[in-house]
Coordinates of C-alpha atoms and ligand atoms in Angstrom, one line a residue:
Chain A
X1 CA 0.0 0.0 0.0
X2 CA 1.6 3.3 -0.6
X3 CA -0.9 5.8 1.8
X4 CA 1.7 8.3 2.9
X5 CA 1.0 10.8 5.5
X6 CA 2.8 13.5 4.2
X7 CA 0.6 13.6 1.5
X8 CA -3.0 12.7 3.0
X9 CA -5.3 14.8 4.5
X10 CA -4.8 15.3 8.6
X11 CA -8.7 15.0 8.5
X12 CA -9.3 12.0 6.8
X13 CA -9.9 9.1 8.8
X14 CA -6.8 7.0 7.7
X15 CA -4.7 9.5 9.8
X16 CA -7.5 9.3 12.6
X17 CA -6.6 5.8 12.5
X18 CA -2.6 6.2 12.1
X19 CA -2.7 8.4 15.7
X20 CA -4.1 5.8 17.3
X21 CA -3.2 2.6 16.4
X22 CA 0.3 3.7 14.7
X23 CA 1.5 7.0 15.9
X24 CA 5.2 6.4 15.3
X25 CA 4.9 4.6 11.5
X26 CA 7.9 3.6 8.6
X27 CA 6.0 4.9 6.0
X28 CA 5.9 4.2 2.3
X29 CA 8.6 6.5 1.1
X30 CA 11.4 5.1 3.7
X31 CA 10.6 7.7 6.2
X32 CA 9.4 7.7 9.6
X33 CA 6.4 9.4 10.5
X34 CA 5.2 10.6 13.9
X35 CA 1.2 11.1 14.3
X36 CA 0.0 11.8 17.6
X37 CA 0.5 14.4 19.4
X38 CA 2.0 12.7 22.2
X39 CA 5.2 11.4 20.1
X40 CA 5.4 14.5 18.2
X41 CA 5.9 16.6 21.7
X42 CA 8.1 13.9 23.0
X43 CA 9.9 13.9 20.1
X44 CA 10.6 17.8 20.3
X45 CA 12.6 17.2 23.7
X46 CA 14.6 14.8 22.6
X47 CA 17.0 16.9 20.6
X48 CA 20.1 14.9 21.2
X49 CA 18.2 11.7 19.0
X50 CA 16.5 13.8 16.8
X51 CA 18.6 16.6 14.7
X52 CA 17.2 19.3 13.2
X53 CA 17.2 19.3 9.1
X54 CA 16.0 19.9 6.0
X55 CA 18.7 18.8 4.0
X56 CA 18.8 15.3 1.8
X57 CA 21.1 12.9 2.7
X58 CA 24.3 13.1 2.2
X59 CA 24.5 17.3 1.9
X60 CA 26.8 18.0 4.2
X61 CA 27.0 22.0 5.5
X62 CA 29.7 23.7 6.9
X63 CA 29.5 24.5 10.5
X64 CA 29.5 28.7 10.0
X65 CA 26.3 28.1 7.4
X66 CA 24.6 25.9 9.8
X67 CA 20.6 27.6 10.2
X68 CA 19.5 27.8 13.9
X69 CA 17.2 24.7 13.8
X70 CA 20.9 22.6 12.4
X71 CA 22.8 23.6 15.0
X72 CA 23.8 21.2 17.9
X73 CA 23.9 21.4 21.4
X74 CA 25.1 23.0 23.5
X75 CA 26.0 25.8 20.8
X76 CA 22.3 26.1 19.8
X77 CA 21.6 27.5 22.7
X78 CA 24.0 30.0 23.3
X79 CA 23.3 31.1 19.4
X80 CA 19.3 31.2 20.1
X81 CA 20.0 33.3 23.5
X82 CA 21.4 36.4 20.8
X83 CA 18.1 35.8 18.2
X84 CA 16.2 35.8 21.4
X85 CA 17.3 39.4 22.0
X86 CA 15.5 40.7 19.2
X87 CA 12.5 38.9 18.9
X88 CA 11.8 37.5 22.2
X89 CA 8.5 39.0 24.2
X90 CA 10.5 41.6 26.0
X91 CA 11.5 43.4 23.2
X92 CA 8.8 44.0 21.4
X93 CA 7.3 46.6 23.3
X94 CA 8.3 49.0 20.3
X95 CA 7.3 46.9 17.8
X96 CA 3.6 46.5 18.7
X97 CA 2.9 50.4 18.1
X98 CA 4.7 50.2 14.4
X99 CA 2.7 46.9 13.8
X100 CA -0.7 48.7 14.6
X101 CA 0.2 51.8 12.6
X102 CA 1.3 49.9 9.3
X103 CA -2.0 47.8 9.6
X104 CA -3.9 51.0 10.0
X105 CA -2.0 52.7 6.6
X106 CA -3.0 49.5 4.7
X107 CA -6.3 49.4 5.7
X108 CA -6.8 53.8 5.0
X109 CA -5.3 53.0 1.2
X110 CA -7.3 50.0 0.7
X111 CA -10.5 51.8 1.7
X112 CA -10.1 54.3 -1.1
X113 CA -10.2 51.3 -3.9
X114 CA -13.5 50.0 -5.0
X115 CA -14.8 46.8 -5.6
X116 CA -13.4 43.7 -4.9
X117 CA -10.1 43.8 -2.9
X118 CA -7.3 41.4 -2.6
X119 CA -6.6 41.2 1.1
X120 CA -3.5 38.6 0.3
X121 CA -1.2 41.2 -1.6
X122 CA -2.9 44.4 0.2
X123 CA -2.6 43.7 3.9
X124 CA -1.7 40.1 4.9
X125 CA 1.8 39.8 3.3
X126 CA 3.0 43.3 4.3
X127 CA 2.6 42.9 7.7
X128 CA 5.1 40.3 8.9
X129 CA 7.4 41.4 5.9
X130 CA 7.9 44.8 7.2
X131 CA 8.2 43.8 11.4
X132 CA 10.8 41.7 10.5
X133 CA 12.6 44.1 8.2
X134 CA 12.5 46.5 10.9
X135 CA 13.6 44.4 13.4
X136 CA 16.5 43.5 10.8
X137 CA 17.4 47.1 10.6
X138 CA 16.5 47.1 6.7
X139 CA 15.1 50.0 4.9
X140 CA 11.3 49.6 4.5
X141 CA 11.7 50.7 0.7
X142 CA 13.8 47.8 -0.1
X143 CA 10.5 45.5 0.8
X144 CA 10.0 44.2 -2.7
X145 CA 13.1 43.0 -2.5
X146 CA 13.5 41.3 0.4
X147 CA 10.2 40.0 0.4
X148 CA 10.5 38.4 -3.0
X149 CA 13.8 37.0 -2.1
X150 CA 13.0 35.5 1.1
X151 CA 9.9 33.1 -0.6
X152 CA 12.6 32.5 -3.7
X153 CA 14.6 31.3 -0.9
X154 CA 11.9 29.1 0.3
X155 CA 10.3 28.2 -3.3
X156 CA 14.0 26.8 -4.4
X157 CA 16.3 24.0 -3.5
X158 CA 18.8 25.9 -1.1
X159 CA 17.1 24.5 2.4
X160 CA 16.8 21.0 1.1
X161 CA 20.1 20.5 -1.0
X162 CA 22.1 23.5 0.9
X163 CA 22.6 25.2 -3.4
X164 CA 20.2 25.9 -6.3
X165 CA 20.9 26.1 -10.3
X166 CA 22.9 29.2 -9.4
X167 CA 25.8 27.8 -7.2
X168 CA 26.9 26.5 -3.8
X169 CA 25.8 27.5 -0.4
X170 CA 23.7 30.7 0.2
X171 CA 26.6 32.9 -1.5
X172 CA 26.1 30.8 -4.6
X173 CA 22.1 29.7 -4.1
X174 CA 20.8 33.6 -3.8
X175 CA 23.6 36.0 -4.7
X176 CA 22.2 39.1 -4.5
X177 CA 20.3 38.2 -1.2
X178 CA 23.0 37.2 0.4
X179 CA 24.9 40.8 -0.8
X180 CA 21.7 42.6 0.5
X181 CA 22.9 40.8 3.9
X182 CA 26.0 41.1 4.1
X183 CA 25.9 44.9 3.7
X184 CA 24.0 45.0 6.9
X185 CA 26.7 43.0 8.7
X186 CA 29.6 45.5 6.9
X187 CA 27.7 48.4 7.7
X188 CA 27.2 47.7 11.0
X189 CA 30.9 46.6 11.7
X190 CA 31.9 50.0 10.7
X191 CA 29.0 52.2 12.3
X192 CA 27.1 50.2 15.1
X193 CA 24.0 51.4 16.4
X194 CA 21.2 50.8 18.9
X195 CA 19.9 47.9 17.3
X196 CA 19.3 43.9 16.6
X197 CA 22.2 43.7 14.0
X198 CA 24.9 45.7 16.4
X199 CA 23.8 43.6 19.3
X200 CA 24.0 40.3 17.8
X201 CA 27.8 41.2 16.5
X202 CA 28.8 42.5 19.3
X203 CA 27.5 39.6 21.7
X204 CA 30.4 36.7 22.5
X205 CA 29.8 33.2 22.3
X206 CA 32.6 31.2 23.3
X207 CA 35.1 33.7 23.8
X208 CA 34.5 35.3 20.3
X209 CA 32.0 37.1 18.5
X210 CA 29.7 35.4 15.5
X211 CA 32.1 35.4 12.3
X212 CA 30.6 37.3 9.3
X213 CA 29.3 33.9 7.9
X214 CA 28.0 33.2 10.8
X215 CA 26.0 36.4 11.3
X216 CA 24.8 36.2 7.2
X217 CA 23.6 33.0 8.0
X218 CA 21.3 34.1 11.7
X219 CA 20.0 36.7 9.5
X220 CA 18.7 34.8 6.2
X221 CA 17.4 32.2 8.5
X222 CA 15.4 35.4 10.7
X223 CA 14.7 36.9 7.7
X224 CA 12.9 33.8 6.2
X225 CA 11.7 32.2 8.8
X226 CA 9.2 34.7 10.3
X227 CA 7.7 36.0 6.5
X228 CA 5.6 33.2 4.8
X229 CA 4.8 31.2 8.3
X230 CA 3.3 34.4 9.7
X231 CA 1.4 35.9 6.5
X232 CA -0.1 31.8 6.2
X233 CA -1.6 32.5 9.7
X234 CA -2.5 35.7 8.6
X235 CA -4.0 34.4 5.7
X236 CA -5.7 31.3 7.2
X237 CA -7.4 33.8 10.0
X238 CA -8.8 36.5 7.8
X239 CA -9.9 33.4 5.7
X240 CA -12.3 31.5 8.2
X241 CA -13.3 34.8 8.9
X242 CA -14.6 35.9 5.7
X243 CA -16.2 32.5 4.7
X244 CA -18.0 33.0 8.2
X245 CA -19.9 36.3 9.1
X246 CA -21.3 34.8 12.4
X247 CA -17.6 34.4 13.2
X248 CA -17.1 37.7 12.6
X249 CA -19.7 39.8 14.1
X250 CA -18.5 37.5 17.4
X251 CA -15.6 38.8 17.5
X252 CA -16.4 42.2 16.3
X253 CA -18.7 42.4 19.4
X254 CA -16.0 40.7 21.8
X255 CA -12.3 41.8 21.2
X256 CA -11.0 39.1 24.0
X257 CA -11.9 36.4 21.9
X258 CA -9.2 37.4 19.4
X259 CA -6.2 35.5 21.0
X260 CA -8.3 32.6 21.5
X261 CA -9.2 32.4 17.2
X262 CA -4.7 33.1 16.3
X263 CA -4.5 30.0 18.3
X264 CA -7.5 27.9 17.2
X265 CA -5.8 29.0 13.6
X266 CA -3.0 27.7 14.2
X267 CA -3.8 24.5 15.6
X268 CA -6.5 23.9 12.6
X269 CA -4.4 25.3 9.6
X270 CA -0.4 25.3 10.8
X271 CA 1.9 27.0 8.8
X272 CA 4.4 24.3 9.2
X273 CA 2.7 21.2 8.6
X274 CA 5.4 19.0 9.1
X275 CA 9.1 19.1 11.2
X276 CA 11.9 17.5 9.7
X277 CA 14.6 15.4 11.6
X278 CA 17.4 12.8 11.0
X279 CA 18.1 10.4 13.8
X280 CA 21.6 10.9 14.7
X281 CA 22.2 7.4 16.3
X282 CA 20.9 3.9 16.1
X283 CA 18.1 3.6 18.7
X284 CA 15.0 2.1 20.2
X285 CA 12.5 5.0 20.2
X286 CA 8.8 3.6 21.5
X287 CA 9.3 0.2 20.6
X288 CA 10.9 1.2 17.2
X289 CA 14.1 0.4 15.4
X290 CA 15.5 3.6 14.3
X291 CA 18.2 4.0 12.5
X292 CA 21.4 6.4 12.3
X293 CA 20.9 8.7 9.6
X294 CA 16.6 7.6 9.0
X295 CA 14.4 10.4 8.2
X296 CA 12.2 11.3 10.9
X297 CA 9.3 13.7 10.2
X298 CA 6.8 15.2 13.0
X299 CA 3.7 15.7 11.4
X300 CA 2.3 18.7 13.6
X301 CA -0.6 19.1 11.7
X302 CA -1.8 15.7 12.9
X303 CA -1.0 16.4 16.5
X304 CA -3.0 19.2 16.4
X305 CA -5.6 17.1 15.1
X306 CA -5.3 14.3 18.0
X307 CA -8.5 13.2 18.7
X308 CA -6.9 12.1 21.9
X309 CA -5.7 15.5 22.8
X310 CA -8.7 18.0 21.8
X311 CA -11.9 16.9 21.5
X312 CA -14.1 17.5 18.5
X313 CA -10.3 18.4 16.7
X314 CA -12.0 19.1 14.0
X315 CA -14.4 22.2 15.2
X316 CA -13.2 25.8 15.5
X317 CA -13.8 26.3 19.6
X318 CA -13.5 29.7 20.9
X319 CA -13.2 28.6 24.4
X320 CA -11.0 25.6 24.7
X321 CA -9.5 25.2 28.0
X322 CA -5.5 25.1 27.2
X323 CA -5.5 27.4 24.0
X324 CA -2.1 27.2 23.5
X325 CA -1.7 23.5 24.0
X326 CA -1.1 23.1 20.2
X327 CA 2.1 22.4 18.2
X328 CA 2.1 24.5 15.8
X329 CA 5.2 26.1 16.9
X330 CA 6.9 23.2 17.6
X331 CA 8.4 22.0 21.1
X332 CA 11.1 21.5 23.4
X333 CA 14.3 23.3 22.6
X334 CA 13.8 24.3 19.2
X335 CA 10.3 25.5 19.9
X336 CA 9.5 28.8 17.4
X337 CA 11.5 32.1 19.2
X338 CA 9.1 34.4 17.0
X339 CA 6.0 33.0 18.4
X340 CA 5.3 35.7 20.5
X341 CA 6.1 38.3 17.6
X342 CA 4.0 36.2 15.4
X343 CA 0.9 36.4 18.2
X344 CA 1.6 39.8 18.8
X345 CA 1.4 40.6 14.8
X346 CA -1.9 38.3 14.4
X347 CA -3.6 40.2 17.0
X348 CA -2.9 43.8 15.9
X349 CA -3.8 42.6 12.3
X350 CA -7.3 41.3 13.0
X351 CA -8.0 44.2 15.9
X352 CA -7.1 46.6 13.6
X353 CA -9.4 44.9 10.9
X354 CA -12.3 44.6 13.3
X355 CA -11.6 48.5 14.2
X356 CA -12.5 50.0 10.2
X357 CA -14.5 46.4 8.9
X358 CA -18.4 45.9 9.9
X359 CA -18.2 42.7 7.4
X360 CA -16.4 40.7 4.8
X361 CA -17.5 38.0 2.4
X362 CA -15.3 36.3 -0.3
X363 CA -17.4 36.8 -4.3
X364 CA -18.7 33.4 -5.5
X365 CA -17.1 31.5 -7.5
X366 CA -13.6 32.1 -6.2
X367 CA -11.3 29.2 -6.5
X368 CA -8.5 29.9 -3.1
X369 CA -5.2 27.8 -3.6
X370 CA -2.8 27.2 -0.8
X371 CA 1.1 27.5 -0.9
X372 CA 2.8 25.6 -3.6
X373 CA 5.4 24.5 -0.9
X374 CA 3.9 21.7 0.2
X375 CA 4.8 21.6 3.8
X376 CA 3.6 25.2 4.4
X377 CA 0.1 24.9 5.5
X378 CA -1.9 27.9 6.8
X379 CA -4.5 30.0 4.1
X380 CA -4.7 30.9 0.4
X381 CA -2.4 32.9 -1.3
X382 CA -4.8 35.1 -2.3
X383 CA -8.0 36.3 -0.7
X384 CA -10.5 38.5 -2.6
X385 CA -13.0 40.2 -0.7
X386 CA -16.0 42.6 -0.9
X387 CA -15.7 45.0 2.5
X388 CA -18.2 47.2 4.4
X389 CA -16.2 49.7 6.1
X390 CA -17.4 51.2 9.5
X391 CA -18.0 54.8 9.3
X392 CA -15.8 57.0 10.8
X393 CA -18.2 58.1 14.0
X394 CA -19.4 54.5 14.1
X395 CA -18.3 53.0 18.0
X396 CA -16.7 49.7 17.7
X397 CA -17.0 47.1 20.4
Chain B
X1 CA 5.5 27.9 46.4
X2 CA 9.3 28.5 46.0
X3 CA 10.5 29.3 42.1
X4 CA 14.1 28.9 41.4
X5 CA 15.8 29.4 37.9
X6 CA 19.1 27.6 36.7
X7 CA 20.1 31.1 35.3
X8 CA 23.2 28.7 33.4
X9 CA 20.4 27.1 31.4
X10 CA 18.5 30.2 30.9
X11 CA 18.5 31.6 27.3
X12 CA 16.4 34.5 27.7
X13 CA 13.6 33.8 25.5
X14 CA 11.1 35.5 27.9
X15 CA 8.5 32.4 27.3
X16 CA 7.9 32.7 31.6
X17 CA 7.7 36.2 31.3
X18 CA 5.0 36.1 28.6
X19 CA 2.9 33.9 30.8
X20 CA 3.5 35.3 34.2
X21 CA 5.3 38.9 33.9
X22 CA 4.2 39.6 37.7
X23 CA 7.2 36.5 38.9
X24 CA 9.3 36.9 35.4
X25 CA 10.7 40.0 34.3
X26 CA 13.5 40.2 31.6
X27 CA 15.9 43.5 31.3
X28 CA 17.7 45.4 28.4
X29 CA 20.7 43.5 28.5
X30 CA 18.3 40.1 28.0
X31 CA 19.1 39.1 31.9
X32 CA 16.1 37.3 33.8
X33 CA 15.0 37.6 36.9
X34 CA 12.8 36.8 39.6
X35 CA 10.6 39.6 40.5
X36 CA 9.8 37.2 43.7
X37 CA 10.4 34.0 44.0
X38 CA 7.7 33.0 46.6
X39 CA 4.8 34.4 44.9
X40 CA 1.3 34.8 45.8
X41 CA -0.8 31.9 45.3
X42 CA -3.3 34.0 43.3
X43 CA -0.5 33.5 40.7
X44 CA 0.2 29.8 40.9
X45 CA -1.1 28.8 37.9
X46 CA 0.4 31.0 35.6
X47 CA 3.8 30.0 37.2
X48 CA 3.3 26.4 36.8
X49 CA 2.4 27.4 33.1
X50 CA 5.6 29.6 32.8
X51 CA 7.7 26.4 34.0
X52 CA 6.0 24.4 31.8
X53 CA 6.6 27.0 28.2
X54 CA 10.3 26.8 29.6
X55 CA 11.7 24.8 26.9
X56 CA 15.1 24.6 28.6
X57 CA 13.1 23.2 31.9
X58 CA 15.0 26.0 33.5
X59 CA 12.8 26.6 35.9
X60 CA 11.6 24.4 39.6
X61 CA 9.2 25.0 41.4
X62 CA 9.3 23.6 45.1
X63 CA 6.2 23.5 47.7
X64 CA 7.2 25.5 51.1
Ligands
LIG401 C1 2.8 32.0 12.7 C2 4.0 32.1 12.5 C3 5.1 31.1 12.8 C4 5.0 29.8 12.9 C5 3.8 28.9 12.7 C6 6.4 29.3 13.2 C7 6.6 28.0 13.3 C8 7.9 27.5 13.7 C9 8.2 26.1 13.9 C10 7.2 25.0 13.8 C11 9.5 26.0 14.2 C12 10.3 24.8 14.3 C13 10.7 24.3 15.6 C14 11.5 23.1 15.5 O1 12.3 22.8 14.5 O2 11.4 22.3 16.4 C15 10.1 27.4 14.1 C16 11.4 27.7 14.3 C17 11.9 29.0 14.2 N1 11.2 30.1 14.0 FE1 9.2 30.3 13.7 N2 7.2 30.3 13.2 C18 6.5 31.5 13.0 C19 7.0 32.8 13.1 C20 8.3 33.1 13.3 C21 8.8 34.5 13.4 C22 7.9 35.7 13.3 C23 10.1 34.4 13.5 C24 11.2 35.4 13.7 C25 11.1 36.6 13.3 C26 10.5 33.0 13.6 C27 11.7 32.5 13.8 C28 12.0 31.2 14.0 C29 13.4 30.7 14.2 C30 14.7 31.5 14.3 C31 13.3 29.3 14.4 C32 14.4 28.3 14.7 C33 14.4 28.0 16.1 C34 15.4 26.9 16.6 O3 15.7 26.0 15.8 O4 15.9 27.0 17.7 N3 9.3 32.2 13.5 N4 9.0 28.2 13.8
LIG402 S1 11.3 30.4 29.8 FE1 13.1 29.4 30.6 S2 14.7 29.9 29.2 FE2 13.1 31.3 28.8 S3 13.6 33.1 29.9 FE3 12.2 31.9 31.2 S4 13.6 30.6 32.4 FE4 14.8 31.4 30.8

């Protein structure tokens, strides 16, 4: 039989099955596949088994190129500890107020176009795109650049096979991203500042600061990591909330519920649908036989989907009792450092919509695709809507 | 309830502080620290949450 679980459906009951009859499974293509949500968390704390990787066997990467989720302990730590210092939940004080005022720009210059409006292009991908520029210390006029670079990076072959058509490594895979880089890293050699950049060259590790390499690398990985995963959850919320008025005029009347639908989101429509790991020893895991060197993947969009863990998985629940209990920021060591950015950005996005929308409903006949990358889950890549703006002296709830 | 934090493990990814800022606060320099570390029981959940977010397990919490 060739059912593979990377490809099916995490609602279908085949994988209903898998979770609980088989939630650690050799699958079709060679690979291991975790299920439930109980062997997908365990499996996040168990970092010295299960490495961190994308690549295909037999790439191998130098140590200075290694992304944040390659790295080994106890050097991943001490790296994560610097990227911590500009995304983590203590510094994003700042970031909230520039957040809420680019939603509120996109919204005013949408409101002026007629008609039907693309929400995807418009507001959901500028969003995260900008925070983390700004956090990166890059120019906000450079965003077509970046923000077309960072899905080419993600689109191509350099996270699986570490080069593309173009050449070797990230110098050779994107040149002119990797320029756009490492001009940040020169400039802020020769005239640091108060900023993420500064502080992450300036921070020791070891004895010694981050190399240049080492400091291109952090960034492309920041650069990437937080752009198409946050605009999917953007997508995916302003999604169920179009198809579903009732949904919306909830909310609309009840701002606290807000935190409750970005996480219901994410545990029903994860932007990373699947972890990827290699087993870096031969071992018994659970009663298996794994191997050095198998492919181990964590499918987190079946965990979130554990019949054993939430009930009715399947239903949209404003007022589940752990919220947050999902995995679709992974777990354990390597769990997401931008999910409090990416929370924080959700929120402000859909306040700031519910602050200038009364209502929202998508045109008939409107065919909504997903992300060509198949293990990006989330919403549609584009979302066209017809809007009823709120009046200017209308109160808001 | 006593909290303690191995600060060695620590990596200052304010995941407590998110959960329970009025036990965890973070400071410029990225340095936690214990606001109190035997804290009201009104706040007891939110600390056993914060222990539990920690992914470094940084964080024990001991009963008086
Ligand atoms: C909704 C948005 C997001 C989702 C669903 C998401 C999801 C994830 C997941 C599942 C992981 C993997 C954890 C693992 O390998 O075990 C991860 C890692 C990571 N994410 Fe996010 N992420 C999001 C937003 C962001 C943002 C906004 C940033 C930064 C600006 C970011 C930066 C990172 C980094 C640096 C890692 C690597 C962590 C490590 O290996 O230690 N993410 N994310
Ligand atoms: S959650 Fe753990 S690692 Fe993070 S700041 Fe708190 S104690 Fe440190």
């Amino acid at each position: 039989m060739d059912f593979d679980p990377l490809v099916a459906k995490a609602t279908s009951p085949e994988m209903a099955e898998l979770r609980s009859r088989c939630p650690v499974s050799h699958t079709s293509a060679g690979r291991w596949f975790l299920a439930s949500y109980d062997a997908v968390l365990a499996a996040t704390q168990d970092v010295e088994l299960f490495h961190g990787t994308m690549r295909e066997k037999g790439v191998v990467v130098p140590a200075e190129e290694r992304l944040l989720s390659e790295i080994p302990e106890p050097r991943h730590g001490q790296v994560r500890r610097i990227i911590n210092s500009a995304i983590a939940a203590h510094r994003l004080r700042t970031i909230e107020p520039m957040c809420r005022r680019l939603c509120e720009e996109l919204l005013d210059d949408l409101r002026a176009r007629d008609g039907v409006v693309d929400l995807y292009p418009a507001y959901i991908s500028p969003v995260p795109n900008n925070v983390i520029a700004h956090l990166l210390g890059a120019p906000p006029q450079d965003y077509p650049l970046w923000a077309k670079w960072s899905d080419e990076v993600l689109e191509g072959t350099y996270p699986t096979l570490n080069r593309t058509d173009r050449g070797e490594g990230f110098a050779g895979a994107h040149p002119e991203f990797c320029a756009y880089i490492d001009a940040i890293v020169a400039d802020r050699r020769a005239n640091p500042r108060d900023d993420f950049p500064t502080r992450m060259l300036d921070r020791e590790l070891d004895g010694r600061p981050l190399t240049d390499l080492e400091a291109r690398t952090q960034l492309l990985f920041l650069f990437v990591a937080g752009n198409a995963t946050t605009r999917h959850l953007f997508s995916s919320i302003m999604h169920r909330l179009a198809a579903d008025p009732e949904l919306f005029a909830t909310l609309r009347a009840d701002r606290s519920l807000v935190p409750a639908m970005v996480e219901e989101c994410l545990r029903l429509d994860p932007p990373v649908r699947v972890l990827f790991r290699e087993a870096s020893a031969d071992a018994e895991w659970r009663g298996h036989e794994i191997a050095h060197g198998d492919k181990v993947d964590f499918g987190l969009e079946s965990a979130n989907r554990d019949e054993g863990r939430f009930e009715c998985p399947h239903d949209l629940r404003l007022d589940r009792p752990e919220p947050k209990a999902h995995l679709a920021f992974g777990g354990g060591p390597h769990v997401c450092p931008g999910a409090t950015l990416a929370r924080m950005e959700a929120r402000v996005a859909v306040e700031t919509l519910l602050d200038k929308v009364v209502s929202m409903h998508i045109p008939a006949g409107e065919e909504l695709e997903g992300s060509t990358v198949w293990w990006i889950g989330g919403g549609p890549e584009h979302l066209p809507v017809v809007i009823e703006w709120a009046t200017a002296a209308e109160p808001v709830g | 309830m006593r909290v303690d934090v191995d600060f060695d493990s620590c990596e200052s990814n304010a995941l407590c502080a998110a959960v329970a800022p009025d036990v965890f606060e973070l400071d410029d320099a990225d340095q936690l620290h214990l606001v109190q570390d035997s804290p009201p029981e009104r706040t007891w959940p939110e600390v056993e949450e914060a222990a539990r977010a920690c992914p470094k397990r940084a964080i024990t919490l001991t009963a008086d």
